[in-house]
Amino acid sequence: MSKQLDSSLIPSRIVLNKSKDCLTLEYAGDIRHQLPAEYLRVHSPSAEVRGHGRGQEVLQFGKRNISITAIAKSGNYAIQISFSDGHDSGIFSWDYLFDLGSNYQSKWAAYLQALQDAGQSRDPDTQVVKLV
């Protein structure tokens, strides 16, 4: 039995900005999500980022200057995004992209907190040292 895709979760338009660091997804009803490349990269649905099960997630860091190098449709349900660091194995389903856009503020805040807790930085080749 195949899962029916909610058509309201399928973007009517996808636009990559000129500097290739932000993807805009437009939906019916004037809904628009602007997703920075860094945000998409650190939330990639790939096994490299998510791991192979709960608790196996790998915190991504040093991705502040990342850009999108290519976008390819994957069937009728997703897109595959390639990034300037060579990462290209994540398949972003329409519902996952909508979730990323709808929950941007909370997901971004949680990511920044995880970076801080791990002593990592958004900047490449930077490590945060906590002095106690």
mmCIF file with all atom_site columns, C-alpha atoms in Angstrom:
data_model
loop_
_atom_site.group_PDB
_atom_site.id
_atom_site.type_symbol
_atom_site.label_atom_id
_atom_site.label_alt_id
_atom_site.label_comp_id
_atom_site.label_asym_id
_atom_site.label_entity_id
_atom_site.label_seq_id
_atom_site.pdbx_PDB_ins_code
_atom_site.Cartn_x
_atom_site.Cartn_y
_atom_site.Cartn_z
_atom_site.occupancy
_atom_site.B_iso_or_equiv
_atom_site.pdbx_formal_charge
_atom_site.auth_seq_id
_atom_site.auth_comp_id
_atom_site.auth_asym_id
_atom_site.auth_atom_id
_atom_site.pdbx_PDB_model_num
ATOM 1   C CA . MET A 1 1   ? 0.000  0.000  0.000  1.00 0.00 ? 1   MET A CA 1
ATOM 2   C CA . SER A 1 2   ? 1.638  3.240  -1.098 1.00 0.00 ? 2   SER A CA 1
ATOM 3   C CA . LYS A 1 3   ? 1.599  6.329  1.068  1.00 0.00 ? 3   LYS A CA 1
ATOM 4   C CA . GLN A 1 4   ? -0.374 9.210  -0.471 1.00 0.00 ? 4   GLN A CA 1
ATOM 5   C CA . LEU A 1 5   ? 1.691  12.396 -0.741 1.00 0.00 ? 5   LEU A CA 1
ATOM 6   C CA . ASP A 1 6   ? -0.014 15.538 0.583  1.00 0.00 ? 6   ASP A CA 1
ATOM 7   C CA . SER A 1 7   ? 0.025  17.873 -2.423 1.00 0.00 ? 7   SER A CA 1
ATOM 8   C CA . SER A 1 8   ? 0.147  20.940 -0.136 1.00 0.00 ? 8   SER A CA 1
ATOM 9   C CA . LEU A 1 9   ? 3.675  19.843 0.864  1.00 0.00 ? 9   LEU A CA 1
ATOM 10  C CA . ILE A 1 10  ? 4.948  19.941 -2.719 1.00 0.00 ? 10  ILE A CA 1
ATOM 11  C CA . PRO A 1 11  ? 6.519  23.296 -3.561 1.00 0.00 ? 11  PRO A CA 1
ATOM 12  C CA . SER A 1 12  ? 5.083  25.081 -6.580 1.00 0.00 ? 12  SER A CA 1
ATOM 13  C CA . ARG A 1 13  ? 8.432  26.776 -7.136 1.00 0.00 ? 13  ARG A CA 1
ATOM 14  C CA . ILE A 1 14  ? 12.037 26.243 -5.975 1.00 0.00 ? 14  ILE A CA 1
ATOM 15  C CA . VAL A 1 15  ? 14.512 29.098 -6.385 1.00 0.00 ? 15  VAL A CA 1
ATOM 16  C CA . LEU A 1 16  ? 18.227 29.043 -5.629 1.00 0.00 ? 16  LEU A CA 1
ATOM 17  C CA . ASN A 1 17  ? 19.521 32.558 -5.029 1.00 0.00 ? 17  ASN A CA 1
ATOM 18  C CA . LYS A 1 18  ? 22.372 34.027 -7.078 1.00 0.00 ? 18  LYS A CA 1
ATOM 19  C CA . SER A 1 19  ? 25.029 33.410 -4.416 1.00 0.00 ? 19  SER A CA 1
ATOM 20  C CA . LYS A 1 20  ? 23.793 29.790 -4.100 1.00 0.00 ? 20  LYS A CA 1
ATOM 21  C CA . ASP A 1 21  ? 23.576 29.990 -0.321 1.00 0.00 ? 21  ASP A CA 1
ATOM 22  C CA . CYS A 1 22  ? 19.780 30.043 0.103  1.00 0.00 ? 22  CYS A CA 1
ATOM 23  C CA . LEU A 1 23  ? 16.972 27.945 -1.327 1.00 0.00 ? 23  LEU A CA 1
ATOM 24  C CA . THR A 1 24  ? 13.461 29.417 -1.423 1.00 0.00 ? 24  THR A CA 1
ATOM 25  C CA . LEU A 1 25  ? 10.520 27.032 -1.546 1.00 0.00 ? 25  LEU A CA 1
ATOM 26  C CA . GLU A 1 26  ? 7.158  28.514 -2.503 1.00 0.00 ? 26  GLU A CA 1
ATOM 27  C CA . TYR A 1 27  ? 3.891  26.732 -1.769 1.00 0.00 ? 27  TYR A CA 1
ATOM 28  C CA . ALA A 1 28  ? 0.221  27.281 -2.533 1.00 0.00 ? 28  ALA A CA 1
ATOM 29  C CA . GLY A 1 29  ? -1.459 29.802 -0.240 1.00 0.00 ? 29  GLY A CA 1
ATOM 30  C CA . ASP A 1 30  ? 1.471  32.245 -0.254 1.00 0.00 ? 30  ASP A CA 1
ATOM 31  C CA . ILE A 1 31  ? 3.621  30.035 1.981  1.00 0.00 ? 31  ILE A CA 1
ATOM 32  C CA . ARG A 1 32  ? 7.319  30.626 1.462  1.00 0.00 ? 32  ARG A CA 1
ATOM 33  C CA . HIS A 1 33  ? 10.292 29.046 3.221  1.00 0.00 ? 33  HIS A CA 1
ATOM 34  C CA . GLN A 1 34  ? 13.809 30.416 2.842  1.00 0.00 ? 34  GLN A CA 1
ATOM 35  C CA . LEU A 1 35  ? 16.328 27.750 3.805  1.00 0.00 ? 35  LEU A CA 1
ATOM 36  C CA . PRO A 1 36  ? 20.009 28.671 4.025  1.00 0.00 ? 36  PRO A CA 1
ATOM 37  C CA . ALA A 1 37  ? 22.444 26.189 2.463  1.00 0.00 ? 37  ALA A CA 1
ATOM 38  C CA . GLU A 1 38  ? 24.184 25.745 5.816  1.00 0.00 ? 38  GLU A CA 1
ATOM 39  C CA . TYR A 1 39  ? 20.874 24.833 7.481  1.00 0.00 ? 39  TYR A CA 1
ATOM 40  C CA . LEU A 1 40  ? 20.061 22.305 4.756  1.00 0.00 ? 40  LEU A CA 1
ATOM 41  C CA . ARG A 1 41  ? 23.560 20.812 4.921  1.00 0.00 ? 41  ARG A CA 1
ATOM 42  C CA . VAL A 1 42  ? 23.582 20.297 8.689  1.00 0.00 ? 42  VAL A CA 1
ATOM 43  C CA . HIS A 1 43  ? 20.067 18.820 8.551  1.00 0.00 ? 43  HIS A CA 1
ATOM 44  C CA . SER A 1 44  ? 20.748 16.542 5.599  1.00 0.00 ? 44  SER A CA 1
ATOM 45  C CA . PRO A 1 45  ? 18.662 13.368 5.769  1.00 0.00 ? 45  PRO A CA 1
ATOM 46  C CA . SER A 1 46  ? 21.716 11.303 4.779  1.00 0.00 ? 46  SER A CA 1
ATOM 47  C CA . ALA A 1 47  ? 23.140 8.478  6.879  1.00 0.00 ? 47  ALA A CA 1
ATOM 48  C CA . GLU A 1 48  ? 26.327 10.542 7.223  1.00 0.00 ? 48  GLU A CA 1
ATOM 49  C CA . VAL A 1 49  ? 24.378 13.113 9.237  1.00 0.00 ? 49  VAL A CA 1
ATOM 50  C CA . ARG A 1 50  ? 21.504 11.116 10.739 1.00 0.00 ? 50  ARG A CA 1
ATOM 51  C CA . GLY A 1 51  ? 23.388 7.901  11.367 1.00 0.00 ? 51  GLY A CA 1
ATOM 52  C CA . HIS A 1 52  ? 21.632 4.569  11.049 1.00 0.00 ? 52  HIS A CA 1
ATOM 53  C CA . GLY A 1 53  ? 19.324 4.937  14.007 1.00 0.00 ? 53  GLY A CA 1
ATOM 54  C CA . ARG A 1 54  ? 18.286 7.088  16.932 1.00 0.00 ? 54  ARG A CA 1
ATOM 55  C CA . GLY A 1 55  ? 21.243 8.370  18.920 1.00 0.00 ? 55  GLY A CA 1
ATOM 56  C CA . GLN A 1 56  ? 23.691 7.884  16.041 1.00 0.00 ? 56  GLN A CA 1
ATOM 57  C CA . GLU A 1 57  ? 23.362 11.412 14.649 1.00 0.00 ? 57  GLU A CA 1
ATOM 58  C CA . VAL A 1 58  ? 26.642 13.096 13.738 1.00 0.00 ? 58  VAL A CA 1
ATOM 59  C CA . LEU A 1 59  ? 26.871 16.796 14.571 1.00 0.00 ? 59  LEU A CA 1
ATOM 60  C CA . GLN A 1 60  ? 27.923 18.773 11.508 1.00 0.00 ? 60  GLN A CA 1
ATOM 61  C CA . PHE A 1 61  ? 30.148 21.794 12.102 1.00 0.00 ? 61  PHE A CA 1
ATOM 62  C CA . GLY A 1 62  ? 32.257 24.232 10.115 1.00 0.00 ? 62  GLY A CA 1
ATOM 63  C CA . LYS A 1 63  ? 29.580 24.618 7.442  1.00 0.00 ? 63  LYS A CA 1
ATOM 64  C CA . ARG A 1 64  ? 28.965 28.397 7.608  1.00 0.00 ? 64  ARG A CA 1
ATOM 65  C CA . ASN A 1 65  ? 30.323 29.103 4.098  1.00 0.00 ? 65  ASN A CA 1
ATOM 66  C CA . ILE A 1 66  ? 28.697 26.136 2.372  1.00 0.00 ? 66  ILE A CA 1
ATOM 67  C CA . SER A 1 67  ? 26.841 26.630 -0.900 1.00 0.00 ? 67  SER A CA 1
ATOM 68  C CA . ILE A 1 68  ? 24.576 24.544 -3.088 1.00 0.00 ? 68  ILE A CA 1
ATOM 69  C CA . THR A 1 69  ? 26.236 23.271 -6.253 1.00 0.00 ? 69  THR A CA 1
ATOM 70  C CA . ALA A 1 70  ? 23.344 21.296 -7.763 1.00 0.00 ? 70  ALA A CA 1
ATOM 71  C CA . ILE A 1 71  ? 19.719 20.314 -7.231 1.00 0.00 ? 71  ILE A CA 1
ATOM 72  C CA . ALA A 1 72  ? 18.195 17.273 -8.911 1.00 0.00 ? 72  ALA A CA 1
ATOM 73  C CA . LYS A 1 73  ? 14.651 15.939 -8.743 1.00 0.00 ? 73  LYS A CA 1
ATOM 74  C CA . SER A 1 74  ? 14.393 12.494 -7.190 1.00 0.00 ? 74  SER A CA 1
ATOM 75  C CA . GLY A 1 75  ? 11.216 10.845 -8.409 1.00 0.00 ? 75  GLY A CA 1
ATOM 76  C CA . ASN A 1 76  ? 8.013  12.729 -7.638 1.00 0.00 ? 76  ASN A CA 1
ATOM 77  C CA . TYR A 1 77  ? 8.673  12.921 -3.918 1.00 0.00 ? 77  TYR A CA 1
ATOM 78  C CA . ALA A 1 78  ? 12.015 14.652 -3.305 1.00 0.00 ? 78  ALA A CA 1
ATOM 79  C CA . ILE A 1 79  ? 15.104 16.526 -4.449 1.00 0.00 ? 79  ILE A CA 1
ATOM 80  C CA . GLN A 1 80  ? 18.753 15.669 -4.047 1.00 0.00 ? 80  GLN A CA 1
ATOM 81  C CA . ILE A 1 81  ? 20.963 18.604 -3.081 1.00 0.00 ? 81  ILE A CA 1
ATOM 82  C CA . SER A 1 82  ? 24.708 18.687 -3.723 1.00 0.00 ? 82  SER A CA 1
ATOM 83  C CA . PHE A 1 83  ? 26.830 20.974 -1.561 1.00 0.00 ? 83  PHE A CA 1
ATOM 84  C CA . SER A 1 84  ? 30.185 22.676 -2.080 1.00 0.00 ? 84  SER A CA 1
ATOM 85  C CA . ASP A 1 85  ? 31.886 20.377 0.452  1.00 0.00 ? 85  ASP A CA 1
ATOM 86  C CA . GLY A 1 86  ? 31.113 17.379 -1.785 1.00 0.00 ? 86  GLY A CA 1
ATOM 87  C CA . HIS A 1 87  ? 28.163 16.112 0.274  1.00 0.00 ? 87  HIS A CA 1
ATOM 88  C CA . ASP A 1 88  ? 25.410 14.886 -2.031 1.00 0.00 ? 88  ASP A CA 1
ATOM 89  C CA . SER A 1 89  ? 23.884 11.772 -0.516 1.00 0.00 ? 89  SER A CA 1
ATOM 90  C CA . GLY A 1 90  ? 20.815 13.245 1.174  1.00 0.00 ? 90  GLY A CA 1
ATOM 91  C CA . ILE A 1 91  ? 17.408 12.878 -0.453 1.00 0.00 ? 91  ILE A CA 1
ATOM 92  C CA . PHE A 1 92  ? 15.189 15.706 0.820  1.00 0.00 ? 92  PHE A CA 1
ATOM 93  C CA . SER A 1 93  ? 11.554 14.568 0.601  1.00 0.00 ? 93  SER A CA 1
ATOM 94  C CA . TRP A 1 94  ? 8.842  17.191 0.124  1.00 0.00 ? 94  TRP A CA 1
ATOM 95  C CA . ASP A 1 95  ? 7.449  16.597 3.607  1.00 0.00 ? 95  ASP A CA 1
ATOM 96  C CA . TYR A 1 96  ? 10.929 16.823 5.190  1.00 0.00 ? 96  TYR A CA 1
ATOM 97  C CA . LEU A 1 97  ? 11.643 20.122 3.384  1.00 0.00 ? 97  LEU A CA 1
ATOM 98  C CA . PHE A 1 98  ? 8.280  21.501 4.516  1.00 0.00 ? 98  PHE A CA 1
ATOM 99  C CA . ASP A 1 99  ? 9.084  20.444 8.095  1.00 0.00 ? 99  ASP A CA 1
ATOM 100 C CA . LEU A 1 100 ? 12.520 22.101 7.886  1.00 0.00 ? 100 LEU A CA 1
ATOM 101 C CA . GLY A 1 101 ? 10.882 25.312 6.705  1.00 0.00 ? 101 GLY A CA 1
ATOM 102 C CA . SER A 1 102 ? 7.990  25.253 9.162  1.00 0.00 ? 102 SER A CA 1
ATOM 103 C CA . ASN A 1 103 ? 10.249 24.570 12.138 1.00 0.00 ? 103 ASN A CA 1
ATOM 104 C CA . TYR A 1 104 ? 13.273 26.610 11.086 1.00 0.00 ? 104 TYR A CA 1
ATOM 105 C CA . GLN A 1 105 ? 13.555 28.741 14.237 1.00 0.00 ? 105 GLN A CA 1
ATOM 106 C CA . SER A 1 106 ? 13.427 25.861 16.725 1.00 0.00 ? 106 SER A CA 1
ATOM 107 C CA . LYS A 1 107 ? 15.624 23.521 14.669 1.00 0.00 ? 107 LYS A CA 1
ATOM 108 C CA . TRP A 1 108 ? 18.243 26.246 14.097 1.00 0.00 ? 108 TRP A CA 1
ATOM 109 C CA . ALA A 1 109 ? 18.280 27.193 17.792 1.00 0.00 ? 109 ALA A CA 1
ATOM 110 C CA . ALA A 1 110 ? 18.689 23.516 18.771 1.00 0.00 ? 110 ALA A CA 1
ATOM 111 C CA . TYR A 1 111 ? 21.559 23.154 16.284 1.00 0.00 ? 111 TYR A CA 1
ATOM 112 C CA . LEU A 1 112 ? 23.353 26.238 17.611 1.00 0.00 ? 112 LEU A CA 1
ATOM 113 C CA . GLN A 1 113 ? 22.949 24.925 21.164 1.00 0.00 ? 113 GLN A CA 1
ATOM 114 C CA . ALA A 1 114 ? 24.327 21.510 20.149 1.00 0.00 ? 114 ALA A CA 1
ATOM 115 C CA . LEU A 1 115 ? 27.343 23.229 18.580 1.00 0.00 ? 115 LEU A CA 1
ATOM 116 C CA . GLN A 1 116 ? 27.958 25.219 21.745 1.00 0.00 ? 116 GLN A CA 1
ATOM 117 C CA . ASP A 1 117 ? 27.556 22.143 23.950 1.00 0.00 ? 117 ASP A CA 1
ATOM 118 C CA . ALA A 1 118 ? 30.067 20.255 21.779 1.00 0.00 ? 118 ALA A CA 1
ATOM 119 C CA . GLY A 1 119 ? 32.567 23.126 21.733 1.00 0.00 ? 119 GLY A CA 1
ATOM 120 C CA . GLN A 1 120 ? 32.289 23.373 17.960 1.00 0.00 ? 120 GLN A CA 1
ATOM 121 C CA . SER A 1 121 ? 31.839 26.282 15.574 1.00 0.00 ? 121 SER A CA 1
ATOM 122 C CA . ARG A 1 122 ? 29.895 27.090 12.419 1.00 0.00 ? 122 ARG A CA 1
ATOM 123 C CA . ASP A 1 123 ? 33.173 28.365 10.966 1.00 0.00 ? 123 ASP A CA 1
ATOM 124 C CA . PRO A 1 124 ? 35.511 25.953 9.203  1.00 0.00 ? 124 PRO A CA 1
ATOM 125 C CA . ASP A 1 125 ? 38.786 25.221 11.013 1.00 0.00 ? 125 ASP A CA 1
ATOM 126 C CA . THR A 1 126 ? 37.609 26.821 14.254 1.00 0.00 ? 126 THR A CA 1
ATOM 127 C CA . GLN A 1 127 ? 37.295 25.027 17.548 1.00 0.00 ? 127 GLN A CA 1
ATOM 128 C CA . VAL A 1 128 ? 35.819 26.603 20.639 1.00 0.00 ? 128 VAL A CA 1
ATOM 129 C CA . VAL A 1 129 ? 37.771 26.088 23.850 1.00 0.00 ? 129 VAL A CA 1
ATOM 130 C CA . LYS A 1 130 ? 35.916 26.560 27.110 1.00 0.00 ? 130 LYS A CA 1
ATOM 131 C CA . LEU A 1 131 ? 37.993 27.936 29.964 1.00 0.00 ? 131 LEU A CA 1
ATOM 132 C CA . VAL A 1 132 ? 36.621 26.974 33.344 1.00 0.00 ? 132 VAL A CA 1
#
